[in-house]
Amino acid sequence: MIRTLNRTATLSGSVQLPGDKSISHRYAMLAAIAEGTSAIRHFAASRDCHSTLDCLQALGVEVHESGETVTICGRGLRGLRAPGQILDAGNSGTTIRLLSGILAGHPFESTITGDASLSSRPMGRVMRPLRLMGAAVESRERDLPPLRIRGGSLKGIRYSLPVASAQVKSCVLLAGLYGKGPTAVEETIPTRDHTEIALREFGGTVRQAGNWIEVDPEPALRARQLTVPGDLSGAAFFLVAAALVPGSDLTLPGAGLNARRRELLAYLERAGVDVAVENETCLAGEPRGDLRVRFNPELFDRPLPPIRGAEAASLIDEIPVLAVLGSRAAGGVEISDAHELRVKESDRIAAIAANLRSMGADVTEKPDGLVIRGGRPLSGTDIVTLGDHRIAMAFAVAALAAEGETRIHEAECADVSFPGFWDALNAIRTK
Ligand code: S3P
């Protein structure tokens, strides 16, 4: 489906955020291996999180959905059943990588695969630690999915992450629930800690000492009633849209404000975006609050702060839309240390560069990032999204500030993380 967008005079109103994708995956998986029935409110309606629910059902877990609440009947730590079919993680890296950790703890053989995009993403990063723990894991050539996993008796390991990845960290910690003895993971660059927080909520033991995170095996996980906060990475598109479109004033109630994710807000503030947090609370270890963002013309007089080092890891999902923001700031933006963007749902460095250039921006691709020289006007064009949800939504935001018509191809891919994105965007635009 192609969505056609034009420059917008201003943006105003309120945006209902979908449930956080990362947290929804974790709550669903932990509920499935807990004892008792969990209710998860404001569960992400995203296609990715439904891939997780589908896989859990194929593993014998009873799942009921009613509106935005998902009820999951836990089968206990070792209660998953051998699937009668190949597990389909769809487009979701979090599903295949985290679930692999849980499957490695079960003594049956399972195969997990995904769509064309997921089937080209690296899985060696989870295969290596799972093999060290004693699981048999095989893949297609070059460590690509499908993964065939036969688990069972695992041993605890101490593992230094070779790549800054919350998915790999989470995979090892989840497998560690099935180890003989504790399992510890070292991360030198901090990544989102939703697994650690959720594990504690479900009754697991997680210790943090310096860069090391350690879990105890055989936890008695208990069912919980939980409410997922709004997705801050989804909010990012609207925060940047309001920063780009003159006169804008938006509120985004109930956004997740986890310390490892709200780096985005700190970055936007440093960039000069007028964003305020109101009514902050914390439920089940996950802070949340209402966001208000207003257009600030001063933003365009200066370069955006460079994105590099640990900040590149914290902002990894937001870089596509921050690159769009950078293309409009007078001094542009330089993004480094973001090699991981090359192995996301698409090669996002190449996709950002190609689409920004076709809108008229001056962009140089680097192996690990981009140099965007800002200040040039953007013009409408055809956006090649490669079916990547964050590329589609980032360039929808660019379209609001571009001259002429922009056509976003394969626009339905926004459903992967933000169902209702196009309606939400339409509702806040002055026509
Ligand atoms: C996620 C971690 C990140 C992120 C992805 C979701 C998670 O991936 O890009 O959208 O839920 O753990 P990596 O861990 O591979 O960096």
Coordinates of C-alpha atoms and ligand atoms in Angstrom, one line a residue:
M1 CA 0.0 0.0 0.0
I2 CA 1.3 3.5 -0.9
R3 CA 0.5 6.4 1.5
T4 CA 0.7 9.8 0.1
L5 CA 1.6 12.7 2.3
N6 CA 2.0 16.5 1.9
R7 CA 3.5 19.3 3.9
T8 CA 1.5 20.1 7.0
A9 CA 0.7 23.5 8.4
T10 CA 0.8 22.4 12.0
L11 CA 0.2 19.4 14.3
S12 CA -1.9 19.5 17.4
G13 CA -3.8 17.2 19.7
S14 CA -3.1 14.0 21.5
V15 CA -1.6 10.7 20.3
Q16 CA -2.5 7.3 21.9
L17 CA 0.7 5.2 21.9
P18 CA 0.6 1.5 21.4
G19 CA 1.9 -0.7 24.2
D20 CA 5.7 -0.9 24.4
K21 CA 6.9 -3.6 22.0
S22 CA 10.0 -4.7 24.0
I23 CA 8.1 -4.9 27.3
S24 CA 5.1 -6.8 25.7
H25 CA 7.3 -9.5 24.3
R26 CA 9.0 -10.0 27.7
Y27 CA 5.8 -10.0 29.7
A28 CA 4.2 -12.6 27.4
M29 CA 7.2 -14.9 27.4
L30 CA 7.6 -14.8 31.2
A31 CA 3.9 -15.2 31.8
A32 CA 4.0 -18.4 29.6
I33 CA 6.7 -20.0 31.8
A34 CA 5.2 -18.7 35.1
E35 CA 2.7 -20.6 37.3
G36 CA -0.8 -19.3 37.1
T37 CA -2.7 -16.9 34.8
S38 CA -1.3 -13.5 34.0
A39 CA -3.3 -10.5 32.7
I40 CA -1.3 -8.0 30.6
R41 CA -3.1 -4.8 30.0
H42 CA -2.3 -2.4 27.1
F43 CA -0.4 -5.2 25.4
A44 CA 1.2 -4.1 22.1
A45 CA -1.2 -4.7 19.2
S46 CA 1.9 -4.7 17.0
R47 CA 2.4 -7.5 14.5
D48 CA 5.7 -8.4 16.2
C49 CA 4.2 -9.0 19.6
H50 CA 1.5 -11.1 17.9
S51 CA 4.3 -13.2 16.4
T52 CA 5.4 -13.9 20.0
L53 CA 1.8 -14.8 21.1
D54 CA 1.5 -17.1 18.0
C55 CA 4.7 -18.9 18.9
L56 CA 3.7 -19.3 22.5
Q57 CA 0.4 -20.8 21.4
A58 CA 2.2 -23.3 19.1
L59 CA 4.2 -24.3 22.2
G60 CA 1.0 -25.2 24.1
V61 CA 0.3 -21.9 25.9
E62 CA -3.3 -20.8 26.2
V63 CA -3.6 -17.1 25.2
H64 CA -6.8 -15.0 25.3
E65 CA -7.2 -11.6 23.9
S66 CA -9.9 -9.2 24.8
G67 CA -9.4 -5.6 23.6
E68 CA -6.0 -4.5 24.7
T69 CA -5.7 -7.1 27.5
V70 CA -4.0 -10.4 26.9
T71 CA -4.5 -13.3 29.3
I72 CA -1.8 -16.0 29.4
C73 CA -2.2 -19.3 31.3
G74 CA 1.4 -20.1 32.4
R75 CA 2.7 -23.6 32.0
G76 CA 5.5 -23.3 34.5
L77 CA 9.2 -23.1 33.8
R78 CA 9.6 -26.4 32.0
G79 CA 6.0 -26.7 30.8
L80 CA 6.2 -25.7 27.1
R81 CA 5.1 -28.5 24.7
A82 CA 7.0 -29.6 21.6
P83 CA 5.4 -27.6 18.7
G84 CA 3.7 -29.6 16.0
Q85 CA 4.8 -26.9 13.4
I86 CA 7.7 -24.6 12.6
L87 CA 7.5 -21.6 14.9
D88 CA 7.1 -18.3 12.9
A89 CA 8.7 -15.2 14.4
G90 CA 7.5 -13.1 11.4
N91 CA 9.5 -9.9 11.2
S92 CA 10.5 -10.0 14.9
G93 CA 14.1 -10.2 16.0
T94 CA 13.1 -10.0 19.6
T95 CA 10.8 -13.1 19.2
I96 CA 13.4 -15.3 17.6
R97 CA 16.3 -14.3 19.9
L98 CA 14.5 -14.3 23.2
L99 CA 12.4 -17.3 22.6
S100 CA 15.5 -19.2 21.5
G101 CA 16.8 -18.8 25.1
I102 CA 13.7 -20.3 26.5
L103 CA 13.6 -23.1 23.9
A104 CA 17.2 -24.0 24.8
G105 CA 15.9 -24.9 28.3
H106 CA 13.4 -27.4 26.9
P107 CA 14.3 -31.0 26.0
F108 CA 12.5 -31.2 22.7
E109 CA 13.5 -30.1 19.2
S110 CA 11.9 -27.0 17.7
T111 CA 12.5 -24.9 14.6
I112 CA 12.0 -21.2 14.6
T113 CA 12.1 -19.0 11.5
G114 CA 10.7 -15.7 10.2
D115 CA 10.0 -13.6 7.1
A116 CA 12.5 -12.7 4.4
S117 CA 13.9 -9.8 6.4
L118 CA 14.4 -11.8 9.6
S119 CA 15.8 -14.7 7.6
S120 CA 18.7 -12.4 6.6
R121 CA 19.6 -11.3 10.1
P122 CA 22.5 -12.7 12.1
M123 CA 21.7 -15.4 14.7
G124 CA 25.3 -16.5 15.5
R125 CA 25.2 -13.9 18.3
V126 CA 22.6 -16.1 20.2
M127 CA 23.8 -19.5 18.8
R128 CA 27.3 -19.2 20.4
P129 CA 26.3 -18.6 24.0
L130 CA 23.4 -21.2 23.8
R131 CA 25.9 -23.8 22.5
L132 CA 28.3 -22.9 25.3
M133 CA 25.4 -23.6 27.7
G134 CA 25.0 -27.0 26.2
A135 CA 22.1 -26.6 23.8
A136 CA 22.2 -28.0 20.3
V137 CA 21.5 -25.2 17.9
E138 CA 21.8 -25.3 14.1
S139 CA 21.0 -22.7 11.5
R140 CA 21.1 -22.2 7.7
E141 CA 24.4 -21.2 6.2
R142 CA 26.1 -18.1 7.7
D143 CA 24.2 -18.4 11.0
L144 CA 20.9 -17.4 9.4
P145 CA 17.4 -18.6 10.4
P146 CA 15.7 -21.0 10.6
L147 CA 17.2 -22.1 13.9
R148 CA 16.8 -25.7 15.0
I149 CA 17.1 -26.0 18.7
R150 CA 17.3 -29.0 20.9
G151 CA 17.7 -28.0 24.5
G152 CA 17.6 -29.7 27.9
S153 CA 20.1 -29.7 30.6
L154 CA 22.1 -26.4 30.4
K155 CA 25.0 -25.2 32.4
G156 CA 25.3 -21.7 33.8
I157 CA 27.9 -19.6 32.0
R158 CA 29.7 -16.2 32.4
Y159 CA 29.4 -14.5 29.1
S160 CA 30.8 -11.1 27.9
L161 CA 28.6 -9.7 25.2
P162 CA 30.6 -9.2 22.0
V163 CA 27.9 -6.8 20.7
A164 CA 25.7 -4.2 22.5
S165 CA 22.4 -6.1 22.2
A166 CA 19.5 -6.3 24.6
Q167 CA 18.2 -9.2 22.6
V168 CA 21.3 -11.3 23.1
K169 CA 21.6 -10.3 26.7
S170 CA 18.0 -11.3 27.3
C171 CA 18.4 -14.6 25.4
V172 CA 21.3 -15.7 27.6
L173 CA 19.5 -14.5 30.8
L174 CA 16.4 -16.5 29.9
A175 CA 18.4 -19.6 29.1
G176 CA 20.1 -19.0 32.4
L177 CA 16.8 -19.8 34.2
Y178 CA 17.4 -23.4 33.0
G179 CA 21.1 -23.7 33.9
K180 CA 22.9 -25.7 36.6
G181 CA 24.2 -22.8 38.6
P182 CA 23.9 -19.0 38.0
T183 CA 24.4 -17.4 34.6
A184 CA 26.0 -14.0 34.2
V185 CA 26.2 -11.6 31.3
E186 CA 28.6 -8.7 31.0
E187 CA 27.6 -5.7 29.0
T188 CA 30.1 -2.9 28.6
I189 CA 27.6 -0.7 26.8
P190 CA 24.3 -0.5 28.6
T191 CA 21.2 -1.7 26.7
R192 CA 17.5 -1.7 27.6
D193 CA 17.0 -3.6 30.8
H194 CA 13.3 -4.7 30.5
T195 CA 14.2 -8.4 30.9
E196 CA 16.0 -7.8 34.2
I197 CA 13.1 -5.7 35.5
A198 CA 10.4 -8.1 34.3
L199 CA 12.2 -11.1 35.6
R200 CA 12.2 -9.6 39.1
E201 CA 8.5 -8.7 38.8
F202 CA 7.7 -12.3 38.0
G203 CA 9.7 -13.5 41.0
G204 CA 13.1 -14.3 39.5
T205 CA 16.4 -13.3 41.1
V206 CA 18.6 -10.9 39.2
R207 CA 21.8 -9.4 40.6
Q208 CA 23.7 -6.5 39.1
A209 CA 27.4 -6.0 40.0
G210 CA 29.2 -3.5 37.9
N211 CA 28.7 -4.5 34.3
W212 CA 27.7 -8.0 35.2
I213 CA 24.1 -9.1 35.4
E214 CA 23.5 -12.5 37.0
V215 CA 20.4 -14.7 37.2
D216 CA 19.7 -17.7 39.4
P217 CA 18.3 -20.8 37.8
E218 CA 15.0 -22.6 38.7
P219 CA 13.1 -19.5 39.8
A220 CA 9.5 -20.0 41.0
L221 CA 7.9 -17.5 38.5
R222 CA 4.4 -16.4 39.5
A223 CA 1.7 -15.0 37.3
R224 CA 1.2 -11.2 37.4
Q225 CA -1.3 -8.5 36.5
L226 CA 0.7 -5.9 34.6
T227 CA 0.1 -2.8 32.5
V228 CA 2.5 -2.1 29.6
P229 CA 3.5 1.5 29.2
G230 CA 3.2 3.4 25.9
D231 CA 6.0 2.8 23.4
L232 CA 8.6 5.6 23.6
S233 CA 10.2 4.5 20.3
G234 CA 6.8 5.0 18.7
A235 CA 6.4 8.3 20.4
A236 CA 9.8 9.4 18.9
F237 CA 8.1 9.8 15.4
F238 CA 5.6 12.3 16.8
L239 CA 8.2 14.1 19.0
V240 CA 10.3 14.7 15.9
A241 CA 7.3 15.6 13.8
A242 CA 6.3 18.3 16.3
A243 CA 9.9 19.6 16.4
L244 CA 9.8 19.9 12.6
V245 CA 6.4 21.4 11.9
P246 CA 5.9 25.1 12.9
G247 CA 3.4 25.9 15.7
S248 CA 3.0 22.2 16.7
D249 CA 1.8 21.2 20.2
L250 CA 1.2 17.5 20.9
T251 CA 0.6 15.4 24.0
L252 CA 1.5 11.7 24.3
P253 CA 0.0 10.2 27.5
G254 CA 1.5 7.2 29.3
A255 CA 4.8 6.9 27.5
G256 CA 7.4 4.4 28.9
L257 CA 10.3 6.3 30.6
N258 CA 12.7 3.5 31.4
A259 CA 16.1 5.0 32.2
R260 CA 17.8 3.1 29.3
R261 CA 15.2 4.3 26.8
R262 CA 14.6 7.9 27.9
E263 CA 18.0 8.8 26.7
L264 CA 15.9 9.9 23.7
L265 CA 14.3 12.7 25.7
A266 CA 17.7 13.9 27.0
Y267 CA 19.0 13.9 23.5
L268 CA 16.0 15.9 22.1
E269 CA 16.4 18.4 25.0
R270 CA 20.0 18.9 24.2
A271 CA 19.1 19.4 20.6
G272 CA 16.7 22.2 21.6
V273 CA 13.4 20.3 21.3
D274 CA 10.8 21.6 23.7
V275 CA 9.7 18.4 25.4
A276 CA 8.3 18.1 28.9
V277 CA 7.4 15.1 31.1
E278 CA 4.3 15.3 33.3
N279 CA 2.6 13.0 35.8
E280 CA 5.4 10.5 36.1
T281 CA 4.7 7.3 37.9
C282 CA 6.3 3.8 38.1
L283 CA 4.5 0.5 37.8
A284 CA 6.2 -2.9 38.0
G285 CA 9.6 -1.2 37.9
E286 CA 8.8 0.6 34.6
P287 CA 8.4 4.4 34.9
R288 CA 5.9 6.1 32.7
G289 CA 4.5 9.6 32.2
D290 CA 2.8 12.0 29.8
L291 CA 4.9 13.8 27.2
R292 CA 4.2 17.3 25.8
V293 CA 6.2 18.6 22.8
R294 CA 6.0 22.0 21.3
F295 CA 7.7 23.4 18.2
N296 CA 10.8 25.5 18.9
P297 CA 12.1 27.6 16.0
E298 CA 15.6 27.9 17.6
L299 CA 16.2 24.2 16.9
F300 CA 17.0 25.0 13.3
D301 CA 19.9 27.5 14.1
R302 CA 22.4 24.9 15.3
P303 CA 23.7 21.4 14.5
L304 CA 22.2 18.5 16.4
P305 CA 24.5 16.9 19.0
P306 CA 26.5 14.1 17.4
I307 CA 25.2 10.6 18.1
R308 CA 28.1 8.2 19.0
G309 CA 29.4 5.6 21.5
A310 CA 26.9 4.4 24.1
E311 CA 24.4 6.9 23.0
A312 CA 24.2 5.3 19.6
A313 CA 23.2 2.0 21.3
S314 CA 20.6 3.7 23.5
L315 CA 19.1 5.5 20.5
I316 CA 19.4 2.6 18.1
D317 CA 15.7 2.4 17.2
E318 CA 15.3 6.2 17.0
I319 CA 18.2 7.0 14.7
P320 CA 16.1 6.8 11.5
V321 CA 13.8 9.6 12.7
L322 CA 16.7 11.6 14.3
A323 CA 18.5 11.5 11.0
V324 CA 15.4 13.2 9.4
L325 CA 15.5 15.8 12.2
G326 CA 19.2 16.3 11.5
S327 CA 18.6 16.9 7.8
R328 CA 16.6 20.0 8.7
A329 CA 18.9 21.4 11.4
A330 CA 21.3 24.1 10.1
G331 CA 24.4 22.2 11.0
G332 CA 23.1 18.7 10.3
V333 CA 24.1 15.7 12.4
E334 CA 26.8 13.1 12.5
I335 CA 26.0 9.5 13.5
S336 CA 28.8 7.0 14.4
D337 CA 29.2 3.7 16.2
A338 CA 25.8 2.5 14.9
H339 CA 27.0 -0.6 12.9
E340 CA 24.1 -2.5 14.3
L341 CA 21.7 -0.4 12.1
R342 CA 23.1 -2.4 9.2
V343 CA 21.5 -5.6 10.6
K344 CA 18.1 -4.4 11.6
E345 CA 14.8 -5.1 9.7
S346 CA 16.7 -3.5 6.8
D347 CA 20.2 -2.0 6.4
R348 CA 18.9 1.2 8.0
I349 CA 22.1 3.2 7.3
A350 CA 21.7 2.5 3.5
A351 CA 17.9 3.1 3.6
I352 CA 18.2 6.4 5.5
A353 CA 21.0 7.6 3.2
A354 CA 19.1 6.6 0.0
N355 CA 15.8 8.1 1.0
L356 CA 17.2 11.3 2.5
R357 CA 19.2 11.9 -0.7
S358 CA 16.2 11.3 -2.9
M359 CA 14.4 14.0 -0.9
G360 CA 17.3 16.4 -1.6
A361 CA 19.5 16.1 1.5
D362 CA 23.3 16.0 1.4
V363 CA 24.3 12.7 3.1
T364 CA 27.5 10.6 3.3
E365 CA 27.3 7.0 4.3
K366 CA 29.9 5.7 6.7
P367 CA 30.4 2.0 7.6
D368 CA 29.0 2.7 11.1
G369 CA 26.8 5.7 10.5
L370 CA 26.0 8.8 8.5
V371 CA 27.1 12.4 8.0
I372 CA 24.1 14.5 7.2
R373 CA 24.8 18.1 6.2
G374 CA 21.6 19.9 7.2
G375 CA 19.7 23.0 6.2
R376 CA 18.7 21.9 2.7
P377 CA 14.9 21.9 2.0
L378 CA 13.4 18.4 1.5
S379 CA 11.2 17.7 -1.4
G380 CA 8.6 15.0 -1.8
T381 CA 9.5 11.8 -3.6
D382 CA 8.9 8.0 -3.6
I383 CA 10.2 6.5 -0.4
V384 CA 11.6 3.0 -0.7
T385 CA 10.9 1.5 2.8
L386 CA 12.1 -2.0 2.1
G387 CA 9.1 -3.0 4.3
D388 CA 10.9 -1.6 7.3
H389 CA 8.5 -0.1 9.8
R390 CA 10.9 2.5 11.2
I391 CA 12.0 3.7 7.8
A392 CA 8.3 4.1 6.7
M393 CA 7.4 6.1 9.8
A394 CA 10.6 8.2 9.8
F395 CA 10.0 9.3 6.2
A396 CA 6.3 10.0 6.9
V397 CA 7.6 12.5 9.4
A398 CA 10.0 13.9 6.8
A399 CA 7.1 14.2 4.4
L400 CA 5.3 16.6 6.8
A401 CA 8.1 19.1 6.3
A402 CA 8.8 18.5 2.6
E403 CA 7.8 20.5 -0.4
G404 CA 5.3 18.6 -2.6
E405 CA 4.0 15.1 -2.4
T406 CA 5.8 12.1 -0.7
R407 CA 4.7 8.6 -1.4
I408 CA 5.6 6.0 1.2
H409 CA 5.7 2.5 -0.3
E410 CA 4.7 -0.6 1.6
A411 CA 3.2 1.7 4.2
E412 CA 1.4 -1.1 5.9
C413 CA 4.7 -2.2 7.5
A414 CA 4.1 0.4 10.2
D415 CA 1.8 -2.2 11.8
V416 CA 5.0 -4.2 12.8
S417 CA 5.4 -1.8 15.8
F418 CA 2.7 0.9 15.5
P419 CA -0.7 -0.3 14.3
G420 CA -2.9 2.9 13.9
F421 CA 0.2 5.0 13.0
W422 CA -1.4 6.5 9.8
D423 CA -4.7 7.3 11.5
A424 CA -2.9 8.9 14.5
L425 CA -0.8 11.0 12.1
N426 CA -3.9 12.1 10.2
A427 CA -5.8 13.0 13.3
I428 CA -3.3 15.6 14.5
R429 CA -2.8 17.3 11.1
T430 CA -4.5 20.5 10.2
K431 CA -5.7 19.8 6.7
Ligands
S3P1 C1 15.1 -4.9 21.3 C2 16.4 -4.6 21.3 C3 17.1 -3.9 20.2 C4 16.1 -3.1 19.4 C5 14.9 -3.8 19.0 C6 14.2 -4.4 20.3 C7 14.5 -5.7 22.4 O1 17.7 -4.8 19.3 O2 16.7 -2.6 18.2 O3 13.9 -3.0 18.3 O4 13.3 -5.7 22.6 O5 15.3 -6.3 23.2 P1 19.2 -5.3 19.7 O6 19.2 -5.9 21.0 O7 19.5 -6.4 18.6 O8 20.1 -4.1 19.6

